[in-house]
Amino acid sequence: MLGHFSAIAQSVRIDGVRVLGPDFKEIATLREPDELRSLEELWAEMTLYEEDYRPKWTYKLDIDSEDIGGRWLYSSEGYITRLTMNIQKTYRVSDKEAFNRLLGL
């Protein structure tokens, strides 16, 4: 699927991530400095996805961060959005294989 992307290049600090599956069971927890640094690098390369496409949000990421903390919805297709009561922007990770591997998917 082709879509219109624009880079966000947002540098963030992530202190931890808990990855939950479709049944809300924990799949992985990221706390090691190397893991978090890799995740921060991938996050900085994320792009805003500007199409109407809504992926199947299979995973939940509980992110511990002053910058982007909270629950995020994630699709293994590489799409991510913040879970809130309002419609949020959808982003796409630059390297979904690396992102999925890091999350234990």
PDB file of N, CA and C in Angstrom:
ATOM      1  N   MET A   1       0.845  -1.172   0.000  1.00  0.00           N
ATOM      2  CA  MET A   1       0.000   0.000   0.000  1.00  0.00           C
ATOM      3  C   MET A   1       0.890   1.234   0.000  1.00  0.00           C
ATOM      4  N   LEU A   2       0.650   2.101  -0.938  1.00  0.00           N
ATOM      5  CA  LEU A   2       1.398   3.347  -1.016  1.00  0.00           C
ATOM      6  C   LEU A   2       0.635   4.436  -0.303  1.00  0.00           C
ATOM      7  N   GLY A   3       1.352   5.312   0.316  1.00  0.00           N
ATOM      8  CA  GLY A   3       0.715   6.418   1.019  1.00  0.00           C
ATOM      9  C   GLY A   3       1.639   7.603   1.029  1.00  0.00           C
ATOM     10  N   HIS A   4       1.138   8.683   1.527  1.00  0.00           N
ATOM     11  CA  HIS A   4       1.930   9.901   1.609  1.00  0.00           C
ATOM     12  C   HIS A   4       2.541   9.980   2.998  1.00  0.00           C
ATOM     13  N   PHE A   5       3.848  10.131   3.040  1.00  0.00           N
ATOM     14  CA  PHE A   5       4.564  10.195   4.304  1.00  0.00           C
ATOM     15  C   PHE A   5       5.302  11.518   4.426  1.00  0.00           C
ATOM     16  N   SER A   6       5.421  12.011   5.645  1.00  0.00           N
ATOM     17  CA  SER A   6       6.301  13.141   5.901  1.00  0.00           C
ATOM     18  C   SER A   6       7.083  12.821   7.168  1.00  0.00           C
ATOM     19  N   ALA A   7       8.348  13.115   7.153  1.00  0.00           N
ATOM     20  CA  ALA A   7       9.225  12.771   8.274  1.00  0.00           C
ATOM     21  C   ALA A   7       8.888  13.605   9.502  1.00  0.00           C
ATOM     22  N   ILE A   8       8.979  12.978  10.687  1.00  0.00           N
ATOM     23  CA  ILE A   8       8.777  13.741  11.914  1.00  0.00           C
ATOM     24  C   ILE A   8      10.090  13.914  12.672  1.00  0.00           C
ATOM     25  N   ALA A   9      11.023  12.981  12.482  1.00  0.00           N
ATOM     26  CA  ALA A   9      12.357  13.054  13.104  1.00  0.00           C
ATOM     27  C   ALA A   9      12.309  13.605  14.519  1.00  0.00           C
ATOM     28  N   GLN A  10      11.560  12.926  15.374  1.00  0.00           N
ATOM     29  CA  GLN A  10      11.405  13.358  16.755  1.00  0.00           C
ATOM     30  C   GLN A  10      12.360  12.573  17.643  1.00  0.00           C
ATOM     31  N   SER A  11      13.263  13.267  18.283  1.00  0.00           N
ATOM     32  CA  SER A  11      14.183  12.645  19.216  1.00  0.00           C
ATOM     33  C   SER A  11      13.484  12.530  20.569  1.00  0.00           C
ATOM     34  N   VAL A  12      13.485  11.326  21.129  1.00  0.00           N
ATOM     35  CA  VAL A  12      12.811  11.090  22.407  1.00  0.00           C
ATOM     36  C   VAL A  12      13.720  10.284  23.332  1.00  0.00           C
ATOM     37  N   ARG A  13      13.382  10.326  24.592  1.00  0.00           N
ATOM     38  CA  ARG A  13      14.047   9.466  25.570  1.00  0.00           C
ATOM     39  C   ARG A  13      12.999   8.499  26.087  1.00  0.00           C
ATOM     40  N   ILE A  14      13.306   7.214  25.975  1.00  0.00           N
ATOM     41  CA  ILE A  14      12.389   6.163  26.413  1.00  0.00           C
ATOM     42  C   ILE A  14      13.041   5.424  27.575  1.00  0.00           C
ATOM     43  N   ASP A  15      12.294   5.307  28.687  1.00  0.00           N
ATOM     44  CA  ASP A  15      12.828   4.662  29.884  1.00  0.00           C
ATOM     45  C   ASP A  15      12.422   3.199  30.022  1.00  0.00           C
ATOM     46  N   GLY A  16      11.409   2.790  29.270  1.00  0.00           N
ATOM     47  CA  GLY A  16      10.962   1.404  29.313  1.00  0.00           C
ATOM     48  C   GLY A  16       9.737   1.208  28.440  1.00  0.00           C
ATOM     49  N   VAL A  17       9.540  -0.040  28.015  1.00  0.00           N
ATOM     50  CA  VAL A  17       8.379  -0.377  27.189  1.00  0.00           C
ATOM     51  C   VAL A  17       7.892  -1.758  27.588  1.00  0.00           C
ATOM     52  N   ARG A  18       6.587  -1.872  27.750  1.00  0.00           N
ATOM     53  CA  ARG A  18       5.947  -3.169  27.970  1.00  0.00           C
ATOM     54  C   ARG A  18       5.110  -3.448  26.735  1.00  0.00           C
ATOM     55  N   VAL A  19       5.329  -4.593  26.101  1.00  0.00           N
ATOM     56  CA  VAL A  19       4.631  -4.976  24.877  1.00  0.00           C
ATOM     57  C   VAL A  19       3.537  -5.973  25.234  1.00  0.00           C
ATOM     58  N   LEU A  20       2.294  -5.642  24.863  1.00  0.00           N
ATOM     59  CA  LEU A  20       1.149  -6.506  25.144  1.00  0.00           C
ATOM     60  C   LEU A  20       0.568  -7.031  23.838  1.00  0.00           C
ATOM     61  N   GLY A  21       0.159  -8.294  23.853  1.00  0.00           N
ATOM     62  CA  GLY A  21      -0.440  -8.914  22.676  1.00  0.00           C
ATOM     63  C   GLY A  21      -1.923  -8.621  22.583  1.00  0.00           C
ATOM     64  N   PRO A  22      -2.590  -9.230  21.591  1.00  0.00           N
ATOM     65  CA  PRO A  22      -4.022  -8.980  21.380  1.00  0.00           C
ATOM     66  C   PRO A  22      -4.884  -9.384  22.583  1.00  0.00           C
ATOM     67  N   ASP A  23      -4.389 -10.312  23.372  1.00  0.00           N
ATOM     68  CA  ASP A  23      -5.109 -10.775  24.560  1.00  0.00           C
ATOM     69  C   ASP A  23      -4.654 -10.043  25.822  1.00  0.00           C
ATOM     70  N   PHE A  24      -3.872  -8.980  25.648  1.00  0.00           N
ATOM     71  CA  PHE A  24      -3.323  -8.159  26.729  1.00  0.00           C
ATOM     72  C   PHE A  24      -2.295  -8.901  27.592  1.00  0.00           C
ATOM     73  N   LYS A  25      -1.822 -10.054  27.114  1.00  0.00           N
ATOM     74  CA  LYS A  25      -0.741 -10.746  27.824  1.00  0.00           C
ATOM     75  C   LYS A  25       0.583 -10.119  27.418  1.00  0.00           C
ATOM     76  N   GLU A  26       1.481 -10.023  28.396  1.00  0.00           N
ATOM     77  CA  GLU A  26       2.781  -9.402  28.139  1.00  0.00           C
ATOM     78  C   GLU A  26       3.632 -10.290  27.241  1.00  0.00           C
ATOM     79  N   ILE A  27       4.149  -9.692  26.182  1.00  0.00           N
ATOM     80  CA  ILE A  27       5.024 -10.389  25.238  1.00  0.00           C
ATOM     81  C   ILE A  27       6.483 -10.113  25.572  1.00  0.00           C
ATOM     82  N   ALA A  28       6.775  -8.865  25.891  1.00  0.00           N
ATOM     83  CA  ALA A  28       8.159  -8.474  26.179  1.00  0.00           C
ATOM     84  C   ALA A  28       8.180  -7.211  27.019  1.00  0.00           C
ATOM     85  N   THR A  29       9.295  -6.997  27.693  1.00  0.00           N
ATOM     86  CA  THR A  29       9.556  -5.761  28.417  1.00  0.00           C
ATOM     87  C   THR A  29      10.943  -5.296  28.021  1.00  0.00           C
ATOM     88  N   LEU A  30      11.045  -4.064  27.598  1.00  0.00           N
ATOM     89  CA  LEU A  30      12.330  -3.490  27.200  1.00  0.00           C
ATOM     90  C   LEU A  30      12.780  -2.533  28.295  1.00  0.00           C
ATOM     91  N   ARG A  31      13.933  -2.813  28.891  1.00  0.00           N
ATOM     92  CA  ARG A  31      14.507  -1.959  29.931  1.00  0.00           C
ATOM     93  C   ARG A  31      16.016  -1.801  29.778  1.00  0.00           C
ATOM     94  N   GLU A  32      16.629  -2.680  28.990  1.00  0.00           N
ATOM     95  CA  GLU A  32      18.082  -2.636  28.821  1.00  0.00           C
ATOM     96  C   GLU A  32      18.483  -1.401  28.019  1.00  0.00           C
ATOM     97  N   PRO A  33      19.551  -0.710  28.426  1.00  0.00           N
ATOM     98  CA  PRO A  33      19.980   0.514  27.731  1.00  0.00           C
ATOM     99  C   PRO A  33      20.165   0.346  26.220  1.00  0.00           C
ATOM    100  N   ASP A  34      20.752  -0.778  25.786  1.00  0.00           N
ATOM    101  CA  ASP A  34      20.962  -0.992  24.350  1.00  0.00           C
ATOM    102  C   ASP A  34      19.630  -1.111  23.605  1.00  0.00           C
ATOM    103  N   GLU A  35      18.665  -1.826  24.199  1.00  0.00           N
ATOM    104  CA  GLU A  35      17.343  -1.972  23.587  1.00  0.00           C
ATOM    105  C   GLU A  35      16.656  -0.616  23.464  1.00  0.00           C
ATOM    106  N   LEU A  36      16.701   0.151  24.545  1.00  0.00           N
ATOM    107  CA  LEU A  36      16.027   1.454  24.552  1.00  0.00           C
ATOM    108  C   LEU A  36      16.687   2.428  23.587  1.00  0.00           C
ATOM    109  N   ARG A  37      17.993   2.383  23.492  1.00  0.00           N
ATOM    110  CA  ARG A  37      18.714   3.248  22.545  1.00  0.00           C
ATOM    111  C   ARG A  37      18.316   2.898  21.104  1.00  0.00           C
ATOM    112  N   SER A  38      18.233   1.607  20.808  1.00  0.00           N
ATOM    113  CA  SER A  38      17.806   1.168  19.471  1.00  0.00           C
ATOM    114  C   SER A  38      16.386   1.623  19.179  1.00  0.00           C
ATOM    115  N   LEU A  39      15.508   1.513  20.164  1.00  0.00           N
ATOM    116  CA  LEU A  39      14.123   1.947  19.981  1.00  0.00           C
ATOM    117  C   LEU A  39      14.046   3.460  19.762  1.00  0.00           C
ATOM    118  N   GLU A  40      14.826   4.209  20.523  1.00  0.00           N
ATOM    119  CA  GLU A  40      14.858   5.671  20.359  1.00  0.00           C
ATOM    120  C   GLU A  40      15.335   6.058  18.958  1.00  0.00           C
ATOM    121  N   GLU A  41      16.319   5.333  18.444  1.00  0.00           N
ATOM    122  CA  GLU A  41      16.814   5.613  17.092  1.00  0.00           C
ATOM    123  C   GLU A  41      15.744   5.333  16.047  1.00  0.00           C
ATOM    124  N   LEU A  42      15.040   4.211  16.189  1.00  0.00           N
ATOM    125  CA  LEU A  42      13.963   3.883  15.248  1.00  0.00           C
ATOM    126  C   LEU A  42      12.824   4.895  15.357  1.00  0.00           C
ATOM    127  N   TRP A  43      12.539   5.344  16.573  1.00  0.00           N
ATOM    128  CA  TRP A  43      11.464   6.315  16.786  1.00  0.00           C
ATOM    129  C   TRP A  43      11.784   7.633  16.068  1.00  0.00           C
ATOM    130  N   ALA A  44      13.036   8.036  16.135  1.00  0.00           N
ATOM    131  CA  ALA A  44      13.451   9.302  15.527  1.00  0.00           C
ATOM    132  C   ALA A  44      13.305   9.282  14.006  1.00  0.00           C
ATOM    133  N   GLU A  45      13.278   8.093  13.408  1.00  0.00           N
ATOM    134  CA  GLU A  45      13.156   7.959  11.956  1.00  0.00           C
ATOM    135  C   GLU A  45      11.722   7.725  11.505  1.00  0.00           C
ATOM    136  N   MET A  46      10.791   7.744  12.440  1.00  0.00           N
ATOM    137  CA  MET A  46       9.385   7.499  12.130  1.00  0.00           C
ATOM    138  C   MET A  46       8.826   8.611  11.236  1.00  0.00           C
ATOM    139  N   THR A  47       7.839   8.251  10.421  1.00  0.00           N
ATOM    140  CA  THR A  47       7.204   9.235   9.543  1.00  0.00           C
ATOM    141  C   THR A  47       5.707   9.296   9.812  1.00  0.00           C
ATOM    142  N   LEU A  48       5.150  10.457   9.585  1.00  0.00           N
ATOM    143  CA  LEU A  48       3.711  10.655   9.708  1.00  0.00           C
ATOM    144  C   LEU A  48       3.051  10.060   8.473  1.00  0.00           C
ATOM    145  N   TYR A  49       2.047   9.221   8.685  1.00  0.00           N
ATOM    146  CA  TYR A  49       1.332   8.591   7.587  1.00  0.00           C
ATOM    147  C   TYR A  49       0.063   9.393   7.351  1.00  0.00           C
ATOM    148  N   GLU A  50      -0.063   9.978   6.176  1.00  0.00           N
ATOM    149  CA  GLU A  50      -1.143  10.923   5.915  1.00  0.00           C
ATOM    150  C   GLU A  50      -2.245  10.370   5.009  1.00  0.00           C
ATOM    151  N   GLU A  51      -2.556   9.108   5.150  1.00  0.00           N
ATOM    152  CA  GLU A  51      -3.658   8.499   4.391  1.00  0.00           C
ATOM    153  C   GLU A  51      -4.753   8.098   5.376  1.00  0.00           C
ATOM    154  N   ASP A  52      -5.890   7.715   4.853  1.00  0.00           N
ATOM    155  CA  ASP A  52      -7.017   7.311   5.675  1.00  0.00           C
ATOM    156  C   ASP A  52      -6.949   5.853   6.130  1.00  0.00           C
ATOM    157  N   TYR A  53      -5.986   5.114   5.667  1.00  0.00           N
ATOM    158  CA  TYR A  53      -5.853   3.697   5.985  1.00  0.00           C
ATOM    159  C   TYR A  53      -5.759   3.489   7.498  1.00  0.00           C
ATOM    160  N   ARG A  54      -6.546   2.565   8.007  1.00  0.00           N
ATOM    161  CA  ARG A  54      -6.509   2.216   9.430  1.00  0.00           C
ATOM    162  C   ARG A  54      -6.094   0.759   9.575  1.00  0.00           C
ATOM    163  N   PRO A  55      -4.883   0.539  10.021  1.00  0.00           N
ATOM    164  CA  PRO A  55      -4.413  -0.840  10.178  1.00  0.00           C
ATOM    165  C   PRO A  55      -5.110  -1.553  11.336  1.00  0.00           C
ATOM    166  N   LYS A  56      -4.922  -2.846  11.398  1.00  0.00           N
ATOM    167  CA  LYS A  56      -5.430  -3.634  12.517  1.00  0.00           C
ATOM    168  C   LYS A  56      -4.449  -3.458  13.673  1.00  0.00           C
ATOM    169  N   TRP A  57      -4.912  -2.806  14.723  1.00  0.00           N
ATOM    170  CA  TRP A  57      -4.055  -2.527  15.887  1.00  0.00           C
ATOM    171  C   TRP A  57      -4.015  -3.769  16.767  1.00  0.00           C
ATOM    172  N   THR A  58      -3.010  -4.597  16.589  1.00  0.00           N
ATOM    173  CA  THR A  58      -2.913  -5.873  17.284  1.00  0.00           C
ATOM    174  C   THR A  58      -2.222  -5.767  18.633  1.00  0.00           C
ATOM    175  N   TYR A  59      -1.232  -4.900  18.727  1.00  0.00           N
ATOM    176  CA  TYR A  59      -0.394  -4.831  19.930  1.00  0.00           C
ATOM    177  C   TYR A  59      -0.550  -3.505  20.650  1.00  0.00           C
ATOM    178  N   LYS A  60      -0.278  -3.548  21.944  1.00  0.00           N
ATOM    179  CA  LYS A  60      -0.269  -2.342  22.768  1.00  0.00           C
ATOM    180  C   LYS A  60       1.138  -2.168  23.316  1.00  0.00           C
ATOM    181  N   LEU A  61       1.612  -0.923  23.260  1.00  0.00           N
ATOM    182  CA  LEU A  61       2.921  -0.600  23.820  1.00  0.00           C
ATOM    183  C   LEU A  61       2.706   0.382  24.956  1.00  0.00           C
ATOM    184  N   ASP A  62       3.032  -0.017  26.162  1.00  0.00           N
ATOM    185  CA  ASP A  62       2.982   0.881  27.307  1.00  0.00           C
ATOM    186  C   ASP A  62       4.371   1.476  27.452  1.00  0.00           C
ATOM    187  N   ILE A  63       4.492   2.744  27.068  1.00  0.00           N
ATOM    188  CA  ILE A  63       5.788   3.401  26.997  1.00  0.00           C
ATOM    189  C   ILE A  63       5.986   4.307  28.202  1.00  0.00           C
ATOM    190  N   ASP A  64       7.102   4.104  28.882  1.00  0.00           N
ATOM    191  CA  ASP A  64       7.505   4.931  30.015  1.00  0.00           C
ATOM    192  C   ASP A  64       8.486   5.979  29.485  1.00  0.00           C
ATOM    193  N   SER A  65       8.008   7.230  29.392  1.00  0.00           N
ATOM    194  CA  SER A  65       8.813   8.305  28.822  1.00  0.00           C
ATOM    195  C   SER A  65       8.177   9.639  29.171  1.00  0.00           C
ATOM    196  N   GLU A  66       9.005  10.625  29.487  1.00  0.00           N
ATOM    197  CA  GLU A  66       8.473  11.979  29.705  1.00  0.00           C
ATOM    198  C   GLU A  66       7.998  12.591  28.392  1.00  0.00           C
ATOM    199  N   ASP A  67       8.600  12.158  27.269  1.00  0.00           N
ATOM    200  CA  ASP A  67       8.283  12.727  25.963  1.00  0.00           C
ATOM    201  C   ASP A  67       7.031  12.128  25.328  1.00  0.00           C
ATOM    202  N   ILE A  68       6.937  10.797  25.345  1.00  0.00           N
ATOM    203  CA  ILE A  68       5.870  10.117  24.602  1.00  0.00           C
ATOM    204  C   ILE A  68       5.159   9.063  25.442  1.00  0.00           C
ATOM    205  N   GLY A  69       5.231   9.190  26.755  1.00  0.00           N
ATOM    206  CA  GLY A  69       4.688   8.186  27.653  1.00  0.00           C
ATOM    207  C   GLY A  69       3.200   7.951  27.465  1.00  0.00           C
ATOM    208  N   GLY A  70       2.782   6.710  27.716  1.00  0.00           N
ATOM    209  CA  GLY A  70       1.382   6.331  27.624  1.00  0.00           C
ATOM    210  C   GLY A  70       1.227   5.059  26.818  1.00  0.00           C
ATOM    211  N   ARG A  71      -0.008   4.753  26.469  1.00  0.00           N
ATOM    212  CA  ARG A  71      -0.287   3.554  25.684  1.00  0.00           C
ATOM    213  C   ARG A  71      -0.355   3.916  24.202  1.00  0.00           C
ATOM    214  N   TRP A  72       0.325   3.122  23.411  1.00  0.00           N
ATOM    215  CA  TRP A  72       0.332   3.268  21.961  1.00  0.00           C
ATOM    216  C   TRP A  72      -0.192   1.972  21.352  1.00  0.00           C
ATOM    217  N   LEU A  73      -0.889   2.084  20.248  1.00  0.00           N
ATOM    218  CA  LEU A  73      -1.366   0.924  19.504  1.00  0.00           C
ATOM    219  C   LEU A  73      -0.388   0.680  18.362  1.00  0.00           C
ATOM    220  N   TYR A  74      -0.083  -0.598  18.110  1.00  0.00           N
ATOM    221  CA  TYR A  74       0.903  -0.923  17.096  1.00  0.00           C
ATOM    222  C   TYR A  74       0.418  -2.067  16.223  1.00  0.00           C
ATOM    223  N   SER A  75       0.676  -1.948  14.943  1.00  0.00           N
ATOM    224  CA  SER A  75       0.418  -3.002  13.968  1.00  0.00           C
ATOM    225  C   SER A  75       1.765  -3.515  13.481  1.00  0.00           C
ATOM    226  N   SER A  76       1.913  -4.826  13.369  1.00  0.00           N
ATOM    227  CA  SER A  76       3.200  -5.376  12.913  1.00  0.00           C
ATOM    228  C   SER A  76       3.505  -4.991  11.468  1.00  0.00           C
ATOM    229  N   GLU A  77       2.573  -4.325  10.796  1.00  0.00           N
ATOM    230  CA  GLU A  77       2.836  -3.761   9.466  1.00  0.00           C
ATOM    231  C   GLU A  77       3.725  -2.523   9.579  1.00  0.00           C
ATOM    232  N   GLY A  78       3.948  -2.066  10.816  1.00  0.00           N
ATOM    233  CA  GLY A  78       4.826  -0.922  11.049  1.00  0.00           C
ATOM    234  C   GLY A  78       4.104   0.381  11.348  1.00  0.00           C
ATOM    235  N   TYR A  79       2.796   0.333  11.602  1.00  0.00           N
ATOM    236  CA  TYR A  79       2.024   1.538  11.926  1.00  0.00           C
ATOM    237  C   TYR A  79       1.871   1.662  13.433  1.00  0.00           C
ATOM    238  N   ILE A  80       1.826   2.908  13.912  1.00  0.00           N
ATOM    239  CA  ILE A  80       1.694   3.150  15.350  1.00  0.00           C
ATOM    240  C   ILE A  80       0.906   4.435  15.580  1.00  0.00           C
ATOM    241  N   THR A  81       0.092   4.435  16.645  1.00  0.00           N
ATOM    242  CA  THR A  81      -0.670   5.622  17.015  1.00  0.00           C
ATOM    243  C   THR A  81      -0.872   5.629  18.523  1.00  0.00           C
ATOM    244  N   ARG A  82      -1.001   6.817  19.084  1.00  0.00           N
ATOM    245  CA  ARG A  82      -1.248   6.941  20.527  1.00  0.00           C
ATOM    246  C   ARG A  82      -2.716   6.628  20.811  1.00  0.00           C
ATOM    247  N   LEU A  83      -2.976   5.875  21.869  1.00  0.00           N
ATOM    248  CA  LEU A  83      -4.341   5.554  22.273  1.00  0.00           C
ATOM    249  C   LEU A  83      -4.879   6.692  23.135  1.00  0.00           C
ATOM    250  N   THR A  84      -5.908   7.361  22.648  1.00  0.00           N
ATOM    251  CA  THR A  84      -6.577   8.427  23.396  1.00  0.00           C
ATOM    252  C   THR A  84      -8.061   8.378  23.062  1.00  0.00           C
ATOM    253  N   MET A  85      -8.820   9.266  23.645  1.00  0.00           N
ATOM    254  CA  MET A  85     -10.248   9.354  23.351  1.00  0.00           C
ATOM    255  C   MET A  85     -10.510  10.031  22.004  1.00  0.00           C
ATOM    256  N   ASN A  86      -9.529  10.756  21.477  1.00  0.00           N
ATOM    257  CA  ASN A  86      -9.678  11.473  20.210  1.00  0.00           C
ATOM    258  C   ASN A  86      -8.874  10.781  19.115  1.00  0.00           C
ATOM    259  N   ILE A  87      -9.197  11.068  17.890  1.00  0.00           N
ATOM    260  CA  ILE A  87      -8.446  10.535  16.760  1.00  0.00           C
ATOM    261  C   ILE A  87      -7.034  11.122  16.784  1.00  0.00           C
ATOM    262  N   GLN A  88      -6.064  10.258  16.663  1.00  0.00           N
ATOM    263  CA  GLN A  88      -4.668  10.673  16.682  1.00  0.00           C
ATOM    264  C   GLN A  88      -4.019  10.415  15.333  1.00  0.00           C
ATOM    265  N   LYS A  89      -2.878  11.014  15.127  1.00  0.00           N
ATOM    266  CA  LYS A  89      -2.117  10.796  13.903  1.00  0.00           C
ATOM    267  C   LYS A  89      -1.546   9.390  13.902  1.00  0.00           C
ATOM    268  N   THR A  90      -1.403   8.848  12.708  1.00  0.00           N
ATOM    269  CA  THR A  90      -0.792   7.538  12.532  1.00  0.00           C
ATOM    270  C   THR A  90       0.606   7.737  11.975  1.00  0.00           C
ATOM    271  N   TYR A  91       1.550   6.988  12.526  1.00  0.00           N
ATOM    272  CA  TYR A  91       2.936   7.057  12.091  1.00  0.00           C
ATOM    273  C   TYR A  91       3.354   5.694  11.552  1.00  0.00           C
ATOM    274  N   ARG A  92       4.444   5.703  10.820  1.00  0.00           N
ATOM    275  CA  ARG A  92       4.994   4.451  10.311  1.00  0.00           C
ATOM    276  C   ARG A  92       6.483   4.407  10.632  1.00  0.00           C
ATOM    277  N   VAL A  93       6.909   3.267  11.166  1.00  0.00           N
ATOM    278  CA  VAL A  93       8.323   3.115  11.487  1.00  0.00           C
ATOM    279  C   VAL A  93       9.105   2.891  10.200  1.00  0.00           C
ATOM    280  N   SER A  94      10.351   3.328  10.186  1.00  0.00           N
ATOM    281  CA  SER A  94      11.162   3.249   8.964  1.00  0.00           C
ATOM    282  C   SER A  94      11.606   1.817   8.664  1.00  0.00           C
ATOM    283  N   ASP A  95      11.819   1.013   9.695  1.00  0.00           N
ATOM    284  CA  ASP A  95      12.290  -0.360   9.522  1.00  0.00           C
ATOM    285  C   ASP A  95      11.420  -1.277  10.380  1.00  0.00           C
ATOM    286  N   LYS A  96      10.301  -1.717   9.798  1.00  0.00           N
ATOM    287  CA  LYS A  96       9.351  -2.497  10.600  1.00  0.00           C
ATOM    288  C   LYS A  96       9.927  -3.833  11.061  1.00  0.00           C
ATOM    289  N   GLU A  97      10.822  -4.444  10.273  1.00  0.00           N
ATOM    290  CA  GLU A  97      11.416  -5.712  10.687  1.00  0.00           C
ATOM    291  C   GLU A  97      12.260  -5.519  11.946  1.00  0.00           C
ATOM    292  N   ALA A  98      13.082  -4.477  11.977  1.00  0.00           N
ATOM    293  CA  ALA A  98      13.906  -4.203  13.154  1.00  0.00           C
ATOM    294  C   ALA A  98      13.032  -3.839  14.354  1.00  0.00           C
ATOM    295  N   PHE A  99      11.986  -3.042  14.131  1.00  0.00           N
ATOM    296  CA  PHE A  99      11.076  -2.627  15.189  1.00  0.00           C
ATOM    297  C   PHE A  99      10.377  -3.850  15.768  1.00  0.00           C
ATOM    298  N   ASN A 100       9.847  -4.712  14.897  1.00  0.00           N
ATOM    299  CA  ASN A 100       9.160  -5.922  15.358  1.00  0.00           C
ATOM    300  C   ASN A 100      10.094  -6.846  16.126  1.00  0.00           C
ATOM    301  N   ARG A 101      11.307  -7.008  15.632  1.00  0.00           N
ATOM    302  CA  ARG A 101      12.291  -7.864  16.299  1.00  0.00           C
ATOM    303  C   ARG A 101      12.601  -7.321  17.699  1.00  0.00           C
ATOM    304  N   LEU A 102      12.775  -6.023  17.790  1.00  0.00           N
ATOM    305  CA  LEU A 102      13.078  -5.375  19.068  1.00  0.00           C
ATOM    306  C   LEU A 102      11.936  -5.591  20.069  1.00  0.00           C
ATOM    307  N   LEU A 103      10.685  -5.568  19.571  1.00  0.00           N
ATOM    308  CA  LEU A 103       9.518  -5.752  20.430  1.00  0.00           C
ATOM    309  C   LEU A 103       9.209  -7.213  20.738  1.00  0.00           C
ATOM    310  N   GLY A 104       9.971  -8.129  20.152  1.00  0.00           N
ATOM    311  CA  GLY A 104       9.740  -9.548  20.400  1.00  0.00           C
ATOM    312  C   GLY A 104       8.598 -10.124  19.589  1.00  0.00           C
ATOM    313  N   LEU A 105       8.315  -9.531  18.452  1.00  0.00           N
ATOM    314  CA  LEU A 105       7.199  -9.995  17.602  1.00  0.00           C
ATOM    315  C   LEU A 105       7.698 -10.854  16.452  1.00  0.00           C
TER     316      LEU A 105
END
